[in-house]
Short mmCIF file of N, CA and C in Angstrom, two decimals:
data_model
loop_
_atom_site.label_atom_id
_atom_site.label_comp_id
_atom_site.label_asym_id
_atom_site.label_seq_id
_atom_site.Cartn_x
_atom_site.Cartn_y
_atom_site.Cartn_z
N MET A 136 -23.25 -10.38 -7.99
CA MET A 136 -22.96 -9.02 -8.41
C MET A 136 -22.80 -8.07 -7.20
N GLY A 137 -23.36 -8.46 -6.05
CA GLY A 137 -23.29 -7.60 -4.87
C GLY A 137 -21.87 -7.36 -4.39
N ARG A 138 -21.06 -8.43 -4.34
CA ARG A 138 -19.68 -8.30 -3.88
C ARG A 138 -18.88 -7.45 -4.86
N THR A 139 -19.12 -7.64 -6.16
CA THR A 139 -18.40 -6.88 -7.19
C THR A 139 -18.70 -5.39 -7.05
N LEU A 140 -19.96 -5.06 -6.86
CA LEU A 140 -20.35 -3.65 -6.69
C LEU A 140 -19.76 -3.09 -5.39
N SER A 141 -19.75 -3.88 -4.34
CA SER A 141 -19.16 -3.44 -3.07
C SER A 141 -17.67 -3.18 -3.21
N LEU A 142 -16.98 -4.07 -3.92
CA LEU A 142 -15.55 -3.85 -4.16
C LEU A 142 -15.34 -2.56 -4.94
N PHE A 143 -16.13 -2.37 -6.00
CA PHE A 143 -15.99 -1.16 -6.82
C PHE A 143 -16.22 0.09 -5.98
N THR A 144 -17.33 0.14 -5.23
CA THR A 144 -17.64 1.36 -4.46
C THR A 144 -16.64 1.59 -3.33
N SER A 145 -16.18 0.51 -2.70
CA SER A 145 -15.19 0.68 -1.63
C SER A 145 -13.89 1.27 -2.17
N PHE A 146 -13.40 0.71 -3.26
CA PHE A 146 -12.14 1.20 -3.83
C PHE A 146 -12.32 2.55 -4.52
N LEU A 147 -13.51 2.84 -5.02
CA LEU A 147 -13.80 4.16 -5.57
C LEU A 147 -13.70 5.21 -4.46
N LYS A 148 -14.28 4.90 -3.32
CA LYS A 148 -14.21 5.81 -2.17
C LYS A 148 -12.77 6.00 -1.71
N ILE A 149 -12.02 4.92 -1.63
CA ILE A 149 -10.61 5.00 -1.23
C ILE A 149 -9.83 5.85 -2.22
N GLY A 150 -10.03 5.60 -3.50
CA GLY A 150 -9.32 6.35 -4.53
C GLY A 150 -9.69 7.82 -4.56
N ALA A 151 -10.93 8.12 -4.22
CA ALA A 151 -11.40 9.52 -4.30
C ALA A 151 -10.96 10.35 -3.10
N PHE A 152 -10.78 9.72 -1.95
CA PHE A 152 -10.55 10.51 -0.74
C PHE A 152 -9.19 10.29 -0.10
N THR A 153 -8.25 9.73 -0.84
CA THR A 153 -6.91 9.53 -0.31
C THR A 153 -5.93 10.36 -1.12
N PHE A 154 -5.15 11.16 -0.42
CA PHE A 154 -4.12 11.97 -1.06
C PHE A 154 -2.76 11.45 -0.64
N GLY A 155 -1.78 11.55 -1.52
CA GLY A 155 -0.42 11.21 -1.17
C GLY A 155 0.11 9.96 -1.82
N GLY A 156 -0.67 9.32 -2.66
CA GLY A 156 -0.16 8.17 -3.38
C GLY A 156 -0.46 6.86 -2.70
N GLY A 157 0.14 5.80 -3.27
CA GLY A 157 -0.17 4.44 -2.87
C GLY A 157 0.05 4.11 -1.41
N TYR A 158 1.20 4.48 -0.86
CA TYR A 158 1.48 4.13 0.52
C TYR A 158 0.53 4.84 1.48
N ALA A 159 0.08 6.02 1.11
CA ALA A 159 -0.88 6.73 1.94
C ALA A 159 -2.24 6.04 1.93
N MET A 160 -2.52 5.24 0.89
CA MET A 160 -3.80 4.54 0.79
C MET A 160 -3.83 3.26 1.62
N ILE A 161 -2.68 2.70 1.94
CA ILE A 161 -2.63 1.40 2.60
C ILE A 161 -3.43 1.34 3.90
N PRO A 162 -3.27 2.30 4.84
CA PRO A 162 -4.06 2.19 6.07
C PRO A 162 -5.57 2.31 5.81
N ILE A 163 -5.94 3.05 4.79
CA ILE A 163 -7.37 3.20 4.48
C ILE A 163 -7.90 1.92 3.85
N ILE A 164 -7.11 1.33 2.95
CA ILE A 164 -7.50 0.04 2.36
C ILE A 164 -7.60 -1.01 3.47
N GLU A 165 -6.61 -1.01 4.35
CA GLU A 165 -6.60 -1.97 5.45
C GLU A 165 -7.86 -1.84 6.31
N HIS A 166 -8.21 -0.62 6.67
CA HIS A 166 -9.40 -0.39 7.49
C HIS A 166 -10.66 -0.88 6.77
N GLU A 167 -10.75 -0.57 5.49
CA GLU A 167 -11.95 -0.93 4.72
C GLU A 167 -12.09 -2.45 4.55
N VAL A 168 -11.02 -3.12 4.16
CA VAL A 168 -11.15 -4.55 3.82
C VAL A 168 -11.06 -5.48 5.03
N ILE A 169 -10.45 -5.00 6.13
CA ILE A 169 -10.33 -5.85 7.32
C ILE A 169 -11.38 -5.45 8.36
N ASP A 170 -11.30 -4.22 8.83
CA ASP A 170 -12.14 -3.78 9.94
C ASP A 170 -13.60 -3.56 9.54
N ARG A 171 -13.80 -2.89 8.44
CA ARG A 171 -15.16 -2.52 8.05
C ARG A 171 -15.90 -3.63 7.32
N ARG A 172 -15.26 -4.22 6.33
CA ARG A 172 -15.93 -5.23 5.49
C ARG A 172 -15.65 -6.67 5.90
N GLY A 173 -14.50 -6.92 6.53
CA GLY A 173 -14.15 -8.27 6.93
C GLY A 173 -13.88 -9.21 5.76
N TRP A 174 -13.40 -8.65 4.65
CA TRP A 174 -13.16 -9.47 3.46
C TRP A 174 -11.93 -10.35 3.60
N VAL A 175 -10.92 -9.87 4.29
CA VAL A 175 -9.71 -10.66 4.51
C VAL A 175 -9.25 -10.51 5.96
N ALA A 176 -8.54 -11.51 6.45
CA ALA A 176 -7.98 -11.46 7.80
C ALA A 176 -6.74 -10.56 7.79
N ARG A 177 -6.38 -10.05 8.95
CA ARG A 177 -5.23 -9.14 9.05
C ARG A 177 -3.94 -9.79 8.55
N GLU A 178 -3.67 -11.02 8.96
CA GLU A 178 -2.46 -11.72 8.51
C GLU A 178 -2.47 -11.91 7.00
N GLU A 179 -3.63 -12.25 6.47
CA GLU A 179 -3.75 -12.45 5.02
C GLU A 179 -3.54 -11.13 4.28
N PHE A 180 -4.04 -10.03 4.86
CA PHE A 180 -3.84 -8.72 4.25
C PHE A 180 -2.35 -8.38 4.20
N LEU A 181 -1.63 -8.69 5.27
CA LEU A 181 -0.18 -8.42 5.27
C LEU A 181 0.52 -9.23 4.20
N ASP A 182 0.05 -10.46 3.98
CA ASP A 182 0.63 -11.28 2.90
C ASP A 182 0.31 -10.67 1.54
N LEU A 183 -0.93 -10.22 1.35
CA LEU A 183 -1.32 -9.58 0.09
C LEU A 183 -0.53 -8.28 -0.12
N LEU A 184 -0.32 -7.54 0.97
CA LEU A 184 0.44 -6.30 0.89
C LEU A 184 1.89 -6.57 0.51
N THR A 185 2.48 -7.61 1.08
CA THR A 185 3.85 -7.99 0.72
C THR A 185 3.93 -8.37 -0.75
N LEU A 186 2.96 -9.13 -1.21
CA LEU A 186 2.90 -9.50 -2.61
C LEU A 186 2.73 -8.26 -3.50
N ALA A 187 1.88 -7.34 -3.07
CA ALA A 187 1.64 -6.11 -3.83
C ALA A 187 2.91 -5.26 -3.94
N GLN A 188 3.70 -5.26 -2.87
CA GLN A 188 4.95 -4.49 -2.90
C GLN A 188 5.98 -5.15 -3.79
N SER A 189 5.91 -6.46 -3.91
CA SER A 189 6.88 -7.19 -4.72
C SER A 189 6.57 -7.12 -6.21
N ALA A 190 5.31 -6.95 -6.55
CA ALA A 190 4.90 -6.91 -7.96
C ALA A 190 5.19 -5.53 -8.55
N PRO A 191 5.49 -5.49 -9.85
CA PRO A 191 5.70 -4.18 -10.48
C PRO A 191 4.40 -3.38 -10.53
N GLY A 192 4.53 -2.08 -10.41
CA GLY A 192 3.37 -1.21 -10.49
C GLY A 192 3.08 -0.53 -9.16
N PRO A 193 2.10 0.35 -9.18
CA PRO A 193 1.74 1.10 -7.97
C PRO A 193 1.19 0.18 -6.88
N ILE A 194 1.61 0.41 -5.65
CA ILE A 194 1.23 -0.47 -4.55
C ILE A 194 -0.27 -0.47 -4.28
N ALA A 195 -0.91 0.68 -4.36
CA ALA A 195 -2.36 0.73 -4.09
C ALA A 195 -3.12 -0.05 -5.16
N LEU A 196 -2.70 0.10 -6.39
CA LEU A 196 -3.35 -0.63 -7.49
C LEU A 196 -3.13 -2.13 -7.33
N ASN A 197 -1.91 -2.54 -7.03
CA ASN A 197 -1.61 -3.96 -6.82
C ASN A 197 -2.40 -4.52 -5.65
N THR A 198 -2.49 -3.76 -4.56
CA THR A 198 -3.25 -4.20 -3.40
C THR A 198 -4.72 -4.37 -3.77
N ALA A 199 -5.26 -3.40 -4.51
CA ALA A 199 -6.66 -3.49 -4.94
C ALA A 199 -6.88 -4.73 -5.80
N VAL A 200 -5.95 -5.00 -6.70
CA VAL A 200 -6.06 -6.19 -7.56
C VAL A 200 -6.09 -7.45 -6.72
N PHE A 201 -5.14 -7.58 -5.79
CA PHE A 201 -5.04 -8.81 -5.00
C PHE A 201 -6.23 -8.98 -4.06
N VAL A 202 -6.67 -7.90 -3.42
CA VAL A 202 -7.84 -7.99 -2.55
C VAL A 202 -9.08 -8.31 -3.38
N GLY A 203 -9.24 -7.62 -4.52
CA GLY A 203 -10.39 -7.86 -5.38
C GLY A 203 -10.42 -9.29 -5.89
N TYR A 204 -9.28 -9.79 -6.31
CA TYR A 204 -9.22 -11.17 -6.82
C TYR A 204 -9.50 -12.18 -5.71
N LYS A 205 -8.93 -11.92 -4.53
CA LYS A 205 -9.11 -12.83 -3.40
C LYS A 205 -10.58 -12.91 -2.98
N THR A 206 -11.28 -11.78 -3.04
CA THR A 206 -12.66 -11.76 -2.55
C THR A 206 -13.72 -11.93 -3.64
N GLY A 207 -13.36 -11.66 -4.90
CA GLY A 207 -14.37 -11.74 -5.95
C GLY A 207 -13.89 -12.26 -7.28
N GLY A 208 -12.73 -12.92 -7.29
CA GLY A 208 -12.22 -13.49 -8.54
C GLY A 208 -11.85 -12.40 -9.55
N MET A 209 -11.93 -12.75 -10.83
CA MET A 209 -11.56 -11.80 -11.89
C MET A 209 -12.48 -10.57 -11.89
N ARG A 210 -13.75 -10.78 -11.68
CA ARG A 210 -14.69 -9.64 -11.61
C ARG A 210 -14.34 -8.71 -10.46
N GLY A 211 -14.00 -9.31 -9.33
CA GLY A 211 -13.62 -8.51 -8.17
C GLY A 211 -12.35 -7.72 -8.42
N ALA A 212 -11.38 -8.35 -9.08
CA ALA A 212 -10.13 -7.66 -9.40
C ALA A 212 -10.39 -6.49 -10.34
N LEU A 213 -11.20 -6.72 -11.37
CA LEU A 213 -11.53 -5.65 -12.32
C LEU A 213 -12.30 -4.52 -11.64
N ALA A 214 -13.26 -4.87 -10.80
CA ALA A 214 -14.04 -3.85 -10.10
C ALA A 214 -13.14 -3.02 -9.19
N SER A 215 -12.22 -3.67 -8.50
CA SER A 215 -11.31 -2.97 -7.60
C SER A 215 -10.37 -2.05 -8.37
N ILE A 216 -9.86 -2.54 -9.49
CA ILE A 216 -8.98 -1.70 -10.33
C ILE A 216 -9.72 -0.46 -10.80
N LEU A 217 -10.90 -0.66 -11.36
CA LEU A 217 -11.67 0.49 -11.86
C LEU A 217 -11.99 1.45 -10.73
N GLY A 218 -12.37 0.91 -9.58
CA GLY A 218 -12.71 1.77 -8.45
C GLY A 218 -11.56 2.63 -7.99
N ILE A 219 -10.38 2.06 -7.93
CA ILE A 219 -9.25 2.82 -7.41
C ILE A 219 -8.63 3.74 -8.46
N VAL A 220 -8.81 3.42 -9.74
CA VAL A 220 -8.18 4.21 -10.81
C VAL A 220 -9.06 5.38 -11.28
N ILE A 221 -10.35 5.19 -11.35
CA ILE A 221 -11.23 6.24 -11.89
C ILE A 221 -11.08 7.59 -11.19
N PRO A 222 -11.06 7.65 -9.85
CA PRO A 222 -10.90 8.97 -9.22
C PRO A 222 -9.58 9.65 -9.58
N SER A 223 -8.48 8.90 -9.54
CA SER A 223 -7.18 9.51 -9.86
C SER A 223 -7.14 9.97 -11.31
N PHE A 224 -7.63 9.13 -12.20
CA PHE A 224 -7.66 9.49 -13.61
C PHE A 224 -8.47 10.77 -13.83
N THR A 225 -9.63 10.83 -13.21
CA THR A 225 -10.50 12.00 -13.36
C THR A 225 -9.84 13.25 -12.79
N ILE A 226 -9.27 13.13 -11.61
CA ILE A 226 -8.63 14.28 -10.97
C ILE A 226 -7.43 14.76 -11.79
N ILE A 227 -6.61 13.82 -12.25
CA ILE A 227 -5.44 14.19 -13.05
C ILE A 227 -5.87 14.84 -14.36
N LEU A 228 -6.92 14.33 -14.96
CA LEU A 228 -7.43 14.93 -16.19
C LEU A 228 -7.91 16.35 -15.94
N LEU A 229 -8.65 16.56 -14.86
CA LEU A 229 -9.12 17.91 -14.53
C LEU A 229 -7.96 18.85 -14.20
N ILE A 230 -7.00 18.35 -13.46
CA ILE A 230 -5.84 19.18 -13.12
C ILE A 230 -5.07 19.55 -14.38
N ALA A 231 -4.90 18.60 -15.27
CA ALA A 231 -4.19 18.89 -16.53
C ALA A 231 -4.92 19.96 -17.32
N ILE A 232 -6.22 19.93 -17.29
CA ILE A 232 -7.01 20.93 -18.02
C ILE A 232 -6.95 22.29 -17.33
N LEU A 233 -7.03 22.27 -15.98
CA LEU A 233 -7.15 23.52 -15.24
C LEU A 233 -5.86 24.03 -14.61
N PHE A 234 -4.82 23.22 -14.57
CA PHE A 234 -3.63 23.56 -13.80
C PHE A 234 -2.96 24.85 -14.24
N ALA A 235 -2.95 25.11 -15.50
CA ALA A 235 -2.32 26.34 -15.99
C ALA A 235 -2.94 27.58 -15.35
N ASP A 236 -4.23 27.49 -15.06
CA ASP A 236 -4.92 28.64 -14.46
C ASP A 236 -4.73 28.74 -12.95
N ILE A 237 -4.46 27.62 -12.27
CA ILE A 237 -4.40 27.67 -10.80
C ILE A 237 -3.02 27.41 -10.21
N ARG A 238 -2.03 27.12 -11.01
CA ARG A 238 -0.74 26.70 -10.45
C ARG A 238 -0.05 27.78 -9.62
N HIS A 239 -0.33 29.04 -9.86
CA HIS A 239 0.29 30.12 -9.09
C HIS A 239 -0.64 30.68 -8.02
N ASN A 240 -1.75 30.02 -7.79
CA ASN A 240 -2.70 30.46 -6.79
C ASN A 240 -2.15 30.17 -5.39
N THR A 241 -2.10 31.17 -4.53
CA THR A 241 -1.52 31.00 -3.20
C THR A 241 -2.34 30.04 -2.33
N TRP A 242 -3.64 29.99 -2.56
CA TRP A 242 -4.51 29.09 -1.78
C TRP A 242 -4.23 27.63 -2.14
N VAL A 243 -4.06 27.39 -3.40
CA VAL A 243 -3.77 26.02 -3.86
C VAL A 243 -2.40 25.58 -3.32
N ASP A 244 -1.42 26.46 -3.41
CA ASP A 244 -0.09 26.16 -2.90
C ASP A 244 -0.13 25.90 -1.40
N ALA A 245 -0.88 26.72 -0.67
CA ALA A 245 -0.99 26.54 0.78
C ALA A 245 -1.68 25.22 1.12
N ALA A 246 -2.69 24.85 0.35
CA ALA A 246 -3.39 23.58 0.59
C ALA A 246 -2.44 22.40 0.41
N PHE A 247 -1.63 22.42 -0.64
CA PHE A 247 -0.69 21.33 -0.86
C PHE A 247 0.36 21.27 0.25
N LYS A 248 0.85 22.42 0.69
CA LYS A 248 1.82 22.44 1.80
C LYS A 248 1.18 21.93 3.08
N GLY A 249 -0.08 22.24 3.29
CA GLY A 249 -0.78 21.76 4.49
C GLY A 249 -1.02 20.26 4.49
N MET A 250 -1.16 19.67 3.31
CA MET A 250 -1.41 18.23 3.22
C MET A 250 -0.15 17.39 3.42
N ARG A 251 1.01 17.98 3.25
CA ARG A 251 2.27 17.20 3.33
C ARG A 251 2.42 16.43 4.64
N PRO A 252 2.24 17.08 5.82
CA PRO A 252 2.42 16.30 7.07
C PRO A 252 1.43 15.14 7.19
N ALA A 253 0.21 15.33 6.73
CA ALA A 253 -0.77 14.25 6.79
C ALA A 253 -0.37 13.10 5.87
N VAL A 254 0.18 13.41 4.73
CA VAL A 254 0.62 12.38 3.80
C VAL A 254 1.77 11.59 4.40
N VAL A 255 2.70 12.28 5.03
CA VAL A 255 3.83 11.58 5.69
C VAL A 255 3.29 10.65 6.77
N ALA A 256 2.33 11.11 7.56
CA ALA A 256 1.75 10.26 8.61
C ALA A 256 1.06 9.04 8.00
N LEU A 257 0.37 9.22 6.89
CA LEU A 257 -0.31 8.10 6.24
C LEU A 257 0.68 7.09 5.67
N ILE A 258 1.87 7.54 5.33
CA ILE A 258 2.90 6.62 4.83
C ILE A 258 3.58 5.90 5.99
N VAL A 259 3.84 6.60 7.09
CA VAL A 259 4.54 6.02 8.23
C VAL A 259 3.65 5.01 8.97
N ALA A 260 2.35 5.24 9.03
CA ALA A 260 1.44 4.37 9.79
C ALA A 260 1.52 2.90 9.36
N PRO A 261 1.43 2.56 8.06
CA PRO A 261 1.52 1.14 7.72
C PRO A 261 2.90 0.54 7.98
N VAL A 262 3.93 1.37 7.89
CA VAL A 262 5.28 0.87 8.18
C VAL A 262 5.36 0.44 9.64
N LEU A 263 4.84 1.26 10.53
CA LEU A 263 4.87 0.92 11.94
C LEU A 263 4.01 -0.30 12.24
N LYS A 264 2.87 -0.43 11.56
CA LYS A 264 2.02 -1.60 11.76
C LYS A 264 2.71 -2.87 11.27
N LEU A 265 3.39 -2.78 10.13
CA LEU A 265 4.10 -3.95 9.61
C LEU A 265 5.24 -4.36 10.53
N ALA A 266 5.85 -3.40 11.21
CA ALA A 266 7.00 -3.68 12.06
C ALA A 266 6.60 -4.34 13.38
N ARG A 267 5.34 -4.20 13.79
CA ARG A 267 4.90 -4.82 15.05
C ARG A 267 5.05 -6.33 15.01
N GLY A 268 5.57 -6.87 16.10
CA GLY A 268 5.66 -8.31 16.22
C GLY A 268 6.84 -8.95 15.50
N MET A 269 7.69 -8.14 14.92
CA MET A 269 8.86 -8.70 14.24
C MET A 269 9.93 -9.08 15.26
N HIS A 270 10.74 -10.03 14.87
CA HIS A 270 11.89 -10.41 15.69
C HIS A 270 12.81 -9.19 15.79
N PRO A 271 13.39 -8.93 16.96
CA PRO A 271 14.24 -7.74 17.12
C PRO A 271 15.39 -7.65 16.11
N ALA A 272 15.89 -8.77 15.63
CA ALA A 272 16.99 -8.75 14.67
C ALA A 272 16.56 -8.08 13.37
N PHE A 273 15.27 -8.13 13.06
CA PHE A 273 14.80 -7.54 11.80
C PHE A 273 14.88 -6.01 11.81
N TYR A 274 14.84 -5.40 12.99
CA TYR A 274 14.97 -3.94 13.05
C TYR A 274 16.35 -3.50 12.56
N LEU A 275 17.36 -4.28 12.88
CA LEU A 275 18.70 -4.00 12.38
C LEU A 275 18.73 -4.13 10.86
N LEU A 276 18.03 -5.12 10.33
CA LEU A 276 17.96 -5.30 8.87
C LEU A 276 17.24 -4.12 8.20
N ILE A 277 16.23 -3.59 8.86
CA ILE A 277 15.52 -2.42 8.32
C ILE A 277 16.48 -1.25 8.17
N VAL A 278 17.23 -0.99 9.23
CA VAL A 278 18.19 0.13 9.20
C VAL A 278 19.27 -0.14 8.16
N ALA A 279 19.79 -1.37 8.12
CA ALA A 279 20.84 -1.71 7.16
C ALA A 279 20.32 -1.57 5.71
N SER A 280 19.10 -1.98 5.47
CA SER A 280 18.51 -1.86 4.14
C SER A 280 18.36 -0.40 3.74
N ALA A 281 17.89 0.43 4.67
CA ALA A 281 17.72 1.85 4.39
C ALA A 281 19.06 2.51 4.08
N VAL A 282 20.07 2.18 4.86
CA VAL A 282 21.41 2.74 4.63
C VAL A 282 21.95 2.27 3.27
N ALA A 283 21.74 0.99 2.95
CA ALA A 283 22.24 0.45 1.68
C ALA A 283 21.56 1.14 0.49
N ILE A 284 20.26 1.38 0.60
CA ILE A 284 19.53 1.99 -0.52
C ILE A 284 19.81 3.48 -0.62
N TRP A 285 19.61 4.21 0.50
CA TRP A 285 19.73 5.66 0.43
C TRP A 285 21.17 6.15 0.59
N GLY A 286 21.91 5.49 1.48
CA GLY A 286 23.27 5.95 1.73
C GLY A 286 24.29 5.45 0.73
N LEU A 287 24.17 4.20 0.32
CA LEU A 287 25.15 3.61 -0.58
C LEU A 287 24.68 3.53 -2.03
N GLY A 288 23.40 3.81 -2.25
CA GLY A 288 22.86 3.79 -3.61
C GLY A 288 22.63 2.40 -4.18
N TRP A 289 22.50 1.39 -3.32
CA TRP A 289 22.24 0.04 -3.81
C TRP A 289 20.84 -0.06 -4.40
N SER A 290 20.67 -1.00 -5.27
CA SER A 290 19.37 -1.20 -5.92
C SER A 290 18.35 -1.79 -4.94
N PRO A 291 17.17 -1.18 -4.85
CA PRO A 291 16.11 -1.75 -4.00
C PRO A 291 15.73 -3.17 -4.44
N ILE A 292 15.86 -3.45 -5.73
CA ILE A 292 15.53 -4.79 -6.23
C ILE A 292 16.48 -5.82 -5.64
N GLY A 293 17.76 -5.49 -5.61
CA GLY A 293 18.74 -6.38 -5.00
C GLY A 293 18.48 -6.58 -3.51
N ILE A 294 18.11 -5.51 -2.84
CA ILE A 294 17.81 -5.58 -1.40
C ILE A 294 16.58 -6.48 -1.19
N LEU A 295 15.54 -6.30 -2.02
CA LEU A 295 14.34 -7.14 -1.90
C LEU A 295 14.67 -8.62 -2.16
N ALA A 296 15.48 -8.88 -3.17
CA ALA A 296 15.86 -10.26 -3.47
C ALA A 296 16.64 -10.86 -2.31
N ALA A 297 17.59 -10.11 -1.77
CA ALA A 297 18.37 -10.59 -0.63
C ALA A 297 17.47 -10.80 0.59
N ALA A 298 16.50 -9.91 0.78
CA ALA A 298 15.58 -10.04 1.91
C ALA A 298 14.71 -11.29 1.75
N ALA A 299 14.26 -11.56 0.52
CA ALA A 299 13.45 -12.76 0.28
C ALA A 299 14.26 -14.01 0.58
N ILE A 300 15.49 -14.04 0.09
CA ILE A 300 16.36 -15.20 0.35
C ILE A 300 16.63 -15.33 1.85
N GLY A 301 16.90 -14.20 2.49
CA GLY A 301 17.13 -14.21 3.93
C GLY A 301 15.90 -14.67 4.70
N GLY A 302 14.70 -14.25 4.27
CA GLY A 302 13.47 -14.68 4.92
C GLY A 302 13.24 -16.18 4.79
N ILE A 303 13.52 -16.70 3.62
CA ILE A 303 13.39 -18.15 3.41
C ILE A 303 14.39 -18.89 4.29
N ALA A 304 15.63 -18.40 4.32
CA ALA A 304 16.67 -19.04 5.15
C ALA A 304 16.28 -18.99 6.63
N TRP A 305 15.76 -17.85 7.08
CA TRP A 305 15.33 -17.68 8.47
C TRP A 305 14.21 -18.68 8.81
N GLU A 306 13.25 -18.81 7.92
CA GLU A 306 12.13 -19.72 8.15
C GLU A 306 12.60 -21.17 8.18
N LEU A 307 13.49 -21.54 7.25
CA LEU A 307 14.03 -22.91 7.25
C LEU A 307 14.82 -23.19 8.52
N TYR A 308 15.60 -22.20 8.96
CA TYR A 308 16.36 -22.34 10.20
C TYR A 308 15.41 -22.50 11.38
N SER A 309 14.35 -21.71 11.42
CA SER A 309 13.38 -21.78 12.52
C SER A 309 12.66 -23.12 12.54
N LEU A 310 12.29 -23.63 11.36
CA LEU A 310 11.62 -24.93 11.28
C LEU A 310 12.55 -26.06 11.72
N LYS A 311 13.80 -25.98 11.29
CA LYS A 311 14.78 -26.99 11.67
C LYS A 311 15.00 -26.97 13.18
N LYS A 312 15.02 -25.78 13.74
CA LYS A 312 15.22 -25.60 15.17
C LYS A 312 14.04 -26.20 15.96
N LEU A 313 12.83 -26.04 15.44
CA LEU A 313 11.63 -26.58 16.08
C LEU A 313 11.58 -28.10 16.06
N LYS A 314 12.12 -28.71 15.02
CA LYS A 314 12.09 -30.16 14.88
C LYS A 314 13.02 -30.86 15.86
N ARG A 315 13.98 -30.15 16.40
CA ARG A 315 14.94 -30.75 17.33
C ARG A 315 14.32 -31.04 18.63
#
């Protein structure tokens, strides 16, 4: 029961003190599960994160599910889900109840405007970490993917599928090259 409670409290803390959505939570989840708790190795976390991005649903929730399941089975997954969802649910419920009274408050508006740069930084940080150590050719693929999605309006699902196929082809090519 100790690991289950630890998963719940860790993800509860992450859910309660992270603003900006799922991608903003990734560096905090990473710090908690790798650096602080040592539940998963860094490479394994990147694999779980890739899987979380591929699965439907919010990335932070998917990451919590995969980390929870990896470290504590079904109980761990459930504890992680509850931990990460309860704060957001509670905050959204309170905002829905109180928002009509505070939506035109200049202090609230200023606070949200002040948080924007921090949220952008929290989103950019995991992207830069994921990009470390990649083959230089992949940087061109990053730019091409961004242009295809935002500039040409291509489906991100198609880009992800093509990237998966390309990654498999790259790995097979690399393995074949090593065998020579």
